[in-house]
Short mmCIF file of C-alpha atoms and ligand atoms in Angstrom, two decimals:
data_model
loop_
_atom_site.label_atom_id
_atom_site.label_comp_id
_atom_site.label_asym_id
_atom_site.label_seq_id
_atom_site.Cartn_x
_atom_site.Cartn_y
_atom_site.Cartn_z
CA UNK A 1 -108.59 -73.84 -8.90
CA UNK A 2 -106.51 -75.50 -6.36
CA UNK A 3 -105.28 -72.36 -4.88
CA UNK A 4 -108.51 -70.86 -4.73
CA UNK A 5 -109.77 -74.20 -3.13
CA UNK A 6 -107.04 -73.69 -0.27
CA UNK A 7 -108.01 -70.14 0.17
CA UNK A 8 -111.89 -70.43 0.09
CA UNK A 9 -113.72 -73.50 -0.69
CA UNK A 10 -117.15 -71.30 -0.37
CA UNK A 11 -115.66 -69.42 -3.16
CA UNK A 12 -114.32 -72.71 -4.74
CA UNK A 13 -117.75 -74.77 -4.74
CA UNK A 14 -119.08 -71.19 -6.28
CA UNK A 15 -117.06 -70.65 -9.02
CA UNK A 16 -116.94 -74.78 -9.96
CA UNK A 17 -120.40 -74.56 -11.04
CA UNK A 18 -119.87 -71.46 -13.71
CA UNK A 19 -118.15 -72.17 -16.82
CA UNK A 20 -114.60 -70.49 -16.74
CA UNK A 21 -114.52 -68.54 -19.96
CA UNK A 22 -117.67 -66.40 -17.61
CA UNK A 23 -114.81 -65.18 -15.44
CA UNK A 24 -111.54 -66.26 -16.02
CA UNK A 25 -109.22 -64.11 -18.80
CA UNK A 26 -107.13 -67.28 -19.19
CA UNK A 27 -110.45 -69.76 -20.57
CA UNK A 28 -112.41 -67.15 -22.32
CA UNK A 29 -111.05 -67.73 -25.67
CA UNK A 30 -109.29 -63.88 -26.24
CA UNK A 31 -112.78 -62.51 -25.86
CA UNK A 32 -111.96 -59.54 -23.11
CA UNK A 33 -108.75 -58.75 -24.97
CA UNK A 34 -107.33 -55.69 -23.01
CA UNK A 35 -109.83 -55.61 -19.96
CA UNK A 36 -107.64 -56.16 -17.17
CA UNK A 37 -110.12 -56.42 -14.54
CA UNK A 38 -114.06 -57.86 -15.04
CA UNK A 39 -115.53 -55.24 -12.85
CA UNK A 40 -117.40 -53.71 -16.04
CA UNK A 41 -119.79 -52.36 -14.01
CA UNK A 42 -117.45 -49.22 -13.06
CA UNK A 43 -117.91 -48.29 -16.39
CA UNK A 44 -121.57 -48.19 -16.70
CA UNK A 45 -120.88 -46.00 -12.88
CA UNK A 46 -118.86 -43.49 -14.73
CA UNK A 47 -122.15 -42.41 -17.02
CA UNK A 48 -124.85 -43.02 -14.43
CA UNK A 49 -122.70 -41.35 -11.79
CA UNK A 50 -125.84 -39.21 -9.27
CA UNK A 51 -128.44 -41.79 -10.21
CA UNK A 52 -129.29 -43.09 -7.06
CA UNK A 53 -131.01 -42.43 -3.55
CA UNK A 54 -133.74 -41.27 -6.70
CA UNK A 55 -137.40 -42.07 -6.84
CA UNK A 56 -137.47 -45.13 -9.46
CA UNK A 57 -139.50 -43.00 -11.80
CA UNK A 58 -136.37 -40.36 -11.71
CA UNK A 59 -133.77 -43.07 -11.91
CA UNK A 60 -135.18 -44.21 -15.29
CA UNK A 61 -135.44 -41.01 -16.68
CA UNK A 62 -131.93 -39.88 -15.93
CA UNK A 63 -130.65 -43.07 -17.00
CA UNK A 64 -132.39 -43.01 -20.35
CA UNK A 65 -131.11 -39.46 -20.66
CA UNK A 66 -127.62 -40.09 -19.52
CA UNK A 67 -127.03 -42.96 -21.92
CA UNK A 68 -128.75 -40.76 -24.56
CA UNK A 69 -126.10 -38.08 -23.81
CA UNK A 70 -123.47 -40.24 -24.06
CA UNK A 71 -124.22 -42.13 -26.78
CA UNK A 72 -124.45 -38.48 -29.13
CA UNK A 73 -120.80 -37.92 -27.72
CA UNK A 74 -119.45 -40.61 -28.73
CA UNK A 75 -121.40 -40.16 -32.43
CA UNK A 76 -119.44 -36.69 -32.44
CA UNK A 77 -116.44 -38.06 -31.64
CA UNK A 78 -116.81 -40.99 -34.56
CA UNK A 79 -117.85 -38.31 -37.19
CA UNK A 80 -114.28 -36.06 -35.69
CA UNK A 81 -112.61 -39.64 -36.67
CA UNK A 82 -113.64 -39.46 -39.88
CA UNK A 83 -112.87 -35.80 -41.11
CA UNK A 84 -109.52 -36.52 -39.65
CA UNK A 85 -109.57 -40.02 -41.93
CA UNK A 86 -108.20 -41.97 -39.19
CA UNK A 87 -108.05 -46.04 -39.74
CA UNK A 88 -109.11 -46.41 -36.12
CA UNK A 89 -110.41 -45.35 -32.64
CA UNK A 90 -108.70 -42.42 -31.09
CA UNK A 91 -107.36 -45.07 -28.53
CA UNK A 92 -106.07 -47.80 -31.29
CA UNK A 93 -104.31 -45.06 -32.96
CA UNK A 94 -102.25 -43.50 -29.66
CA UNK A 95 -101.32 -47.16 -28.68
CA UNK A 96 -99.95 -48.56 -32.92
CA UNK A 97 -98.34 -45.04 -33.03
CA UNK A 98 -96.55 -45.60 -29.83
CA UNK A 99 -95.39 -49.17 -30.36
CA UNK A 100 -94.51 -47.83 -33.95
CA UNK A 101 -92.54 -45.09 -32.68
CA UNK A 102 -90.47 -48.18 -30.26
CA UNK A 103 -89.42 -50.29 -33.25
CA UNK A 104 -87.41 -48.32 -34.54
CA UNK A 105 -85.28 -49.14 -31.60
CA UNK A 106 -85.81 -52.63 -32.67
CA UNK A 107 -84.01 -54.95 -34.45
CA UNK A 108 -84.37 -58.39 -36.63
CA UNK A 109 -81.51 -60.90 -35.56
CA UNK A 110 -82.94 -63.80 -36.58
CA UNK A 111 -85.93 -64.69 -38.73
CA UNK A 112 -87.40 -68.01 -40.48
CA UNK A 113 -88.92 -67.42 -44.01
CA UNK A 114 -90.39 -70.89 -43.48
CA UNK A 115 -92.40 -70.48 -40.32
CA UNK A 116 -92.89 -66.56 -40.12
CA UNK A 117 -90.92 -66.54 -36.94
CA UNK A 118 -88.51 -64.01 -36.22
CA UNK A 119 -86.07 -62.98 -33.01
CA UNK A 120 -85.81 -59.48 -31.97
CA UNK A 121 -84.06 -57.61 -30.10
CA UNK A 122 -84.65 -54.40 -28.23
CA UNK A 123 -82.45 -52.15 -26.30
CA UNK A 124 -82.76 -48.92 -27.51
CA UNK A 125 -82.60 -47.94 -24.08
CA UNK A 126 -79.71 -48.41 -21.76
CA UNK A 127 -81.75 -48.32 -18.49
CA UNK A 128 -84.19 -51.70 -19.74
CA UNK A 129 -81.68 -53.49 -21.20
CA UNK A 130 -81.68 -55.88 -24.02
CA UNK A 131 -83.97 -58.39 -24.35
CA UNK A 132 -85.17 -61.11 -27.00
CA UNK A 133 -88.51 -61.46 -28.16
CA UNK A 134 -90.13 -64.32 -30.64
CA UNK A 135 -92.46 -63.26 -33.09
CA UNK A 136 -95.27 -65.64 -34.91
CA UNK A 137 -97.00 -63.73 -38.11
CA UNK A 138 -98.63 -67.32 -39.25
CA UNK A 139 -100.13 -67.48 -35.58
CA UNK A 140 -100.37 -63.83 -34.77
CA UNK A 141 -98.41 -63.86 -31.13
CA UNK A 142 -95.53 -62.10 -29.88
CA UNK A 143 -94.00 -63.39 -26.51
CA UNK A 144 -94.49 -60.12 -24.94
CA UNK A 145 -98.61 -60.87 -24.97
CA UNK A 146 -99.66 -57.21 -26.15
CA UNK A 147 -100.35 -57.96 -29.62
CA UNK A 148 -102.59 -61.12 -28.37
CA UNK A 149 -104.00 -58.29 -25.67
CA UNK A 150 -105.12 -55.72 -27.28
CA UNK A 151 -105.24 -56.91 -30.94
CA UNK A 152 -103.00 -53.97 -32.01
CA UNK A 153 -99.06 -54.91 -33.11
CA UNK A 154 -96.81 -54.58 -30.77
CA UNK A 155 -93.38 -52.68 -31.35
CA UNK A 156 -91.37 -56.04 -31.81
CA UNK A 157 -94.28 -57.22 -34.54
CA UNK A 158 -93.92 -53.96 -36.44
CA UNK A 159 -90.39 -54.58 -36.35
CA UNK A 160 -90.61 -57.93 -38.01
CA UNK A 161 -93.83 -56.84 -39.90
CA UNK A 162 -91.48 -53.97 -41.58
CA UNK A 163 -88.09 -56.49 -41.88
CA UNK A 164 -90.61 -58.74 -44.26
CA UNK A 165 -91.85 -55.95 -46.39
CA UNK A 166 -95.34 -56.35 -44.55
CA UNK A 167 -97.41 -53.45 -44.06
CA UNK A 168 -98.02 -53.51 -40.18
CA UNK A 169 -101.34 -51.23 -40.21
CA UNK A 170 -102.98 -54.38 -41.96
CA UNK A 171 -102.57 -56.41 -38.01
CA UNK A 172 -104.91 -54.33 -36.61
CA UNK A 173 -108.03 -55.95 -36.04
CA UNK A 174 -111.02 -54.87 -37.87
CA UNK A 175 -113.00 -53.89 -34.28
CA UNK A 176 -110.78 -50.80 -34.14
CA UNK A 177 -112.04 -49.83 -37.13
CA UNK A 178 -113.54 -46.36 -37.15
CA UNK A 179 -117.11 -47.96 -38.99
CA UNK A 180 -117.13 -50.36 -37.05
CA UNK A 181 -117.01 -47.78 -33.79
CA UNK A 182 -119.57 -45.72 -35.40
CA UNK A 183 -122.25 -49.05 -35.55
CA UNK A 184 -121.59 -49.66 -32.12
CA UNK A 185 -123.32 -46.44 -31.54
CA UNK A 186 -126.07 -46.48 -34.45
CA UNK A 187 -129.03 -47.79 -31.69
CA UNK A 188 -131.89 -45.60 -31.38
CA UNK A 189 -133.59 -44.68 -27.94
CA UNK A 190 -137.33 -44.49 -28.18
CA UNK A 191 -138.52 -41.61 -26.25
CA UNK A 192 -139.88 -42.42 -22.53
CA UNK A 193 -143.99 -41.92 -22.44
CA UNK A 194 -145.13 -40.13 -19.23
CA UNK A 195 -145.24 -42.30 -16.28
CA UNK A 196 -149.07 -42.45 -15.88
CA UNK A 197 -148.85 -44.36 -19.20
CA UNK A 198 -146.60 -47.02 -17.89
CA UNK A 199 -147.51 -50.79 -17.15
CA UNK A 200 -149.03 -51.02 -13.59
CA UNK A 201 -145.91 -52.77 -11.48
CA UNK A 202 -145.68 -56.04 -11.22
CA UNK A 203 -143.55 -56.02 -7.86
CA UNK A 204 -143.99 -54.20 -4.74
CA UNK A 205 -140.81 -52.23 -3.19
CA UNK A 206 -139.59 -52.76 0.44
CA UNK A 207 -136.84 -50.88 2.31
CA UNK A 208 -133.55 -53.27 2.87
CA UNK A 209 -133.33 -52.37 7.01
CA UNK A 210 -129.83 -53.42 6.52
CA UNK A 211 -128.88 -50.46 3.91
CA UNK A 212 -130.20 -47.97 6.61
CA UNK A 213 -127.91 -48.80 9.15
CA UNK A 214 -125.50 -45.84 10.55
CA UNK A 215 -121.85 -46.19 8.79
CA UNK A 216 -118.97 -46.23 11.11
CA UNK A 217 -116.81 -43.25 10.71
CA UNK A 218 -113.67 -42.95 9.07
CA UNK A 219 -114.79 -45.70 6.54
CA UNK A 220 -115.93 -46.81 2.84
CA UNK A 221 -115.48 -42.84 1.36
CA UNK A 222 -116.88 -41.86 -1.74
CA UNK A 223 -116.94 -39.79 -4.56
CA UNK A 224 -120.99 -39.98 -5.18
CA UNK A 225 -122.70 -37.50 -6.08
CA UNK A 226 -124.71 -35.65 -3.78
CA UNK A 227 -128.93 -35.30 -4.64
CA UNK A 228 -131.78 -34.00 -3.28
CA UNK A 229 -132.52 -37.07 -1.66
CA UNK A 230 -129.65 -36.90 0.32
CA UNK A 231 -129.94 -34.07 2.11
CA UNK A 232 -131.98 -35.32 4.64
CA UNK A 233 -130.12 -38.20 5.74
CA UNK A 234 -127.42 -35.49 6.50
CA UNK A 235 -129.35 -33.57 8.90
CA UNK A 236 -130.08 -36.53 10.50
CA UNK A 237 -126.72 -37.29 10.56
CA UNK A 238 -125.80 -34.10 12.03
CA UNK A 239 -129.08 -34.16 14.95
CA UNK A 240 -127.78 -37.24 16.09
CA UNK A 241 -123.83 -36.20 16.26
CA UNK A 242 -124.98 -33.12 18.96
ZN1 ZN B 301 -94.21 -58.00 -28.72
#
């Protein structure tokens, strides 16, 4: 907090009066395991991707229809899972068989039967280099971090996992679980009614002046995409440029 103080103290008095596990990876009590960066938002972008610069009554309608869309995907791709009787998500699986496929270049040097702590060293590769990491079964950490990150063993814990005649696949925590993907998905959407039967606003709408202002060239690019509504602004653009 100090160092933020020293760089900002408008963003220091701002993020004093928020609770730290709200934004901070360190305080949050292993809840974001594996999101590096809190900028969720870009994800929710990637599906809505074209809804904007909409009327509002077009906005909802693709959005309803865009998370509908996605959400049968992903179904599909749970009931694929299945048939193929994987333990977990497609991604759980590519990073366990990975880390499993590095301890074999692994090795146990040292390991207490007391506390469940064991040395290992890798260096199956010339270019890295040796190196000593501490595994904790009774506490579940590794000094690397990854099995604390992303709640899958990491090469060095299958390594120890195997060494004590533990089966590794049972350190995999239960939210990679294939039925527990599939209820993440089990909502229903109730169909949208026609928007002459919807609730008379509340609110009225008023254009941000601010928003409308001209971009300077060269800057902010992006990869939006293009609408209907769009096209106008364009013209304009181009009027004004002669
Ligand atoms: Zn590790």
């Amino acid at each position: 907090m100090e160092a933020i103080r020293n760089k900002n103290i408008l963003a220091h008095r701002y993020l004093a009066g928020i609770s730290k596990e709200k934004w901070s990876m360190a305080h949050d009590g292993g809840w974001r395991r594996g999101v590096m960066t809190t900028n969720m938002s870009e994800c929710l972008n990637s599906v809505l991707k074209g809804a904007r610069r909409l009327p509002i009554s077009a906005i909802v309608h693709l959005t309803l229809l865009r998370c509908v869309q996605y959400f049968i995907e992903r179904v599909a791709k749970g009931q694929r899972m299945v048939q193929e009787n994987q333990l977990w998500s497609d991604y759980a699986c590519r990073k366990y068989e990975e880390w499993a496929r590095k301890s074999s270049e692994h090795r146990v040097v040292k390991y207490d039967v007391r506390t469940q702590t064991a040395s290992v060293a890798t260096g199956g590769r010339p270019s890295r280099g040796q190196h000593i990491q501490v595994v904790r079964l009774s506490t579940s950490d590794c000094s690397c971090g990854k099995w604390t990150i992303f709640g899958i063993p990491c090469s060095h814990v299958i390594c120890t996992a195997k060494y004590h005649s533990l089966d590794p696949t049972t350190l995999v925590q239960s939210w990679y679980n294939i039925s527990n993907y599939l209820a993440a998905y089990e909502g229903r959407f109730e169909p949208l009614a026609d928007e002459r039967y919807w609730d008379p606003p509340t609110f009225e709408l008023h254009h941000n002046p601010v928003r409308r202002e001209r971009r300077r060239a060269g800057r902010d690019t992006t990869t939006r995409v293009r609408n209907e509504m769009d096209r106008p602004m364009v013209r304009e653009r181009q009027r004004r440029a002669q």
